[in-house]
Short mmCIF file of C-alpha atoms in Angstrom, two decimals:
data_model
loop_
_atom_site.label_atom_id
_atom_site.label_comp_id
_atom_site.label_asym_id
_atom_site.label_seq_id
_atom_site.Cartn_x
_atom_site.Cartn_y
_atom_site.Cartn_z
CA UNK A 53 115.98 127.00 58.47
CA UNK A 54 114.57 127.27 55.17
CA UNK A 55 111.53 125.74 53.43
CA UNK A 56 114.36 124.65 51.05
CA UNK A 57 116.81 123.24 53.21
CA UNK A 58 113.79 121.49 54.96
CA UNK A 59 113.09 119.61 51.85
CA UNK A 60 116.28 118.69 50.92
CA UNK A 61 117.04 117.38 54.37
CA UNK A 62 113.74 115.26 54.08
CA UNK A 63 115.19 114.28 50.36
CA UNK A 64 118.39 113.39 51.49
CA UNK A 65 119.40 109.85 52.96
CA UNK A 66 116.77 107.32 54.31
CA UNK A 67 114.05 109.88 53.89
CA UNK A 68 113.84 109.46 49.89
CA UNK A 69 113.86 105.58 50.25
CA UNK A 70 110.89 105.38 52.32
CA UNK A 71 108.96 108.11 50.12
CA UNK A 72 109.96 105.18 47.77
CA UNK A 73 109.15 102.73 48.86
CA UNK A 74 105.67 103.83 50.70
CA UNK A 75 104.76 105.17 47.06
CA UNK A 76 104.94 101.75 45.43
CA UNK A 77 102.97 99.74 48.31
CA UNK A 78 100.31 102.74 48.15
CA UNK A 79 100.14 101.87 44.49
CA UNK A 80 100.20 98.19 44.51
CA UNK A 81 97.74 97.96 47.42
CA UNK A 82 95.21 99.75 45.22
CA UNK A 83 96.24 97.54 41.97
CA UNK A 84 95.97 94.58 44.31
CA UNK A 85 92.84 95.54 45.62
CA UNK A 86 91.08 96.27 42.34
CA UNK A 87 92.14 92.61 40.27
CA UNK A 88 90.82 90.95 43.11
CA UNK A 89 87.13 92.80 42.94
CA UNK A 90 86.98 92.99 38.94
CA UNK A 91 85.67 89.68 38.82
CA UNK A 92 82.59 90.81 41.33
CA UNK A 93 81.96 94.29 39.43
CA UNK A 94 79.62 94.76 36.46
CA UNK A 95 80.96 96.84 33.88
CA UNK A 96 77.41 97.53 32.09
CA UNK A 97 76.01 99.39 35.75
CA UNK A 98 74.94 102.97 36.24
CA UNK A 99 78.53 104.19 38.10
CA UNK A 100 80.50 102.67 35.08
CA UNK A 101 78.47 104.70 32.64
CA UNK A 102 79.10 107.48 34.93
CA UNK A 103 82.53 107.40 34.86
CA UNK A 104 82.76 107.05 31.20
CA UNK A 105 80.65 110.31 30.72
CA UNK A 106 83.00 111.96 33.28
CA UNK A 107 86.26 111.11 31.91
CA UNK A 108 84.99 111.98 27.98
CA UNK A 109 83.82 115.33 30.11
CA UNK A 110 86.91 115.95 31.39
CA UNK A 111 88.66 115.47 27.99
CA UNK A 112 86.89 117.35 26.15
CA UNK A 113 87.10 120.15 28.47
CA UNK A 114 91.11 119.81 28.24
CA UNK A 115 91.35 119.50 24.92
CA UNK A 116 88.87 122.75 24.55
CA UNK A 117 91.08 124.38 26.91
CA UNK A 118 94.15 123.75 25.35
CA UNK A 119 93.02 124.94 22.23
CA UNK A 120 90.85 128.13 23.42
CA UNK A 121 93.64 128.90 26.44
CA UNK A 122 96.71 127.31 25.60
CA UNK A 123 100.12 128.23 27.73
CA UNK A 124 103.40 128.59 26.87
CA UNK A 125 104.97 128.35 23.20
CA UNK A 126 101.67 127.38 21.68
CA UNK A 127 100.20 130.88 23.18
CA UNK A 128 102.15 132.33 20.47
CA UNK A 129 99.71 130.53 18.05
CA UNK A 130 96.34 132.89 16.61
CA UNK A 131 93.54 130.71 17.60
CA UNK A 132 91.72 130.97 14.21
CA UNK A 133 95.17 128.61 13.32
CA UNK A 134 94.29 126.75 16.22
CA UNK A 135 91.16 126.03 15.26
CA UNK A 136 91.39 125.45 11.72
CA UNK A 137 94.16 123.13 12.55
CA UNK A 138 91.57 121.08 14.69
CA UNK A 139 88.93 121.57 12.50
CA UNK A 140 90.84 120.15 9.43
CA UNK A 141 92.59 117.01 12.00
CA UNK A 142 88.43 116.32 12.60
CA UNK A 143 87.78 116.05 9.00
CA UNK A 144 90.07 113.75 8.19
CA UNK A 145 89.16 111.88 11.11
CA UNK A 146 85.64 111.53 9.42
CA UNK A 147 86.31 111.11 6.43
CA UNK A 148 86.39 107.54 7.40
CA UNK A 149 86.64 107.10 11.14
CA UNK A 150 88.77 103.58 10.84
CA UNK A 151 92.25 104.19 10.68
CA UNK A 152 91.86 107.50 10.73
CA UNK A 153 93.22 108.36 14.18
CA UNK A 154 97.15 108.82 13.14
CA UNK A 155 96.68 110.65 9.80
CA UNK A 156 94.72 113.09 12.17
CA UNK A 157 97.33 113.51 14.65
CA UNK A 158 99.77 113.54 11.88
CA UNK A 159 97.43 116.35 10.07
CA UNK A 160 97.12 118.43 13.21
CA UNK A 161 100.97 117.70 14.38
CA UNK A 162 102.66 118.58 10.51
CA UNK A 163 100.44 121.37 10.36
CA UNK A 164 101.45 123.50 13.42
CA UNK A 165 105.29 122.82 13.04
CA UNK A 166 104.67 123.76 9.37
CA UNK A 167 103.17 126.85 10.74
CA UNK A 168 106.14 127.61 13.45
CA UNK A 169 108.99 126.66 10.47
CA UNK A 170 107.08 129.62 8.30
CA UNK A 171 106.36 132.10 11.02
#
């Protein structure tokens, strides 16, 4: 029997229902589990900070990634456009950083399908 037919036995019937269903009480334990200890945490302590720095981290290192090493369609892309795409998306998120976060997206979106309608 094949890895294939194994998992579509497994997929098939009960099997898929109790995947389910064990999913969502994994989930909602955890969910459950956290609103009752946010009242007790401190949101201002070291490990919060910690996190914070992590997860900007690991965001920036995506986002640099997707630029720098991008897959698929976007591959297709020179990364001197890449970059001066995001370079000219940051400026007009300067330019004045309050509601500036959609006409940057916008910038950055319009400007790379302008760039795929030309090439």
């Amino acid at each position: 029997m094949s890895a294939i037919d194994t998992m579509a036995n497994a997929l098939s019937g009960w099997g898929l229902w109790i995947a389910l269903i064990g999913a969502c009480l994994g989930t909602y334990f955890c969910r459950a589990i956290g609103v009752l200890l946010s009242q007790s945490i401190n949101q201002d302590s070291e490990i919060f900070r910690w996190l914070a720095a992590v997860t900007y981290a690991m965001v920036a290192a995506l986002t640099i990634r997707l630029i720098v090493m991008p897959l698929g369609l976007m591959a297709t892309v020179p990364l001197w456009i890449r970059i001066l795409i995001c370079a000219l998306a940051i400026g007009v998120m300067i330019s004045k950083p309050t509601r500036r976060l959609v006409p940057a997206l916008l910038t950055g979106t319009l400007l790379m399908v302008g760039y795929g309608v030309i090439r």
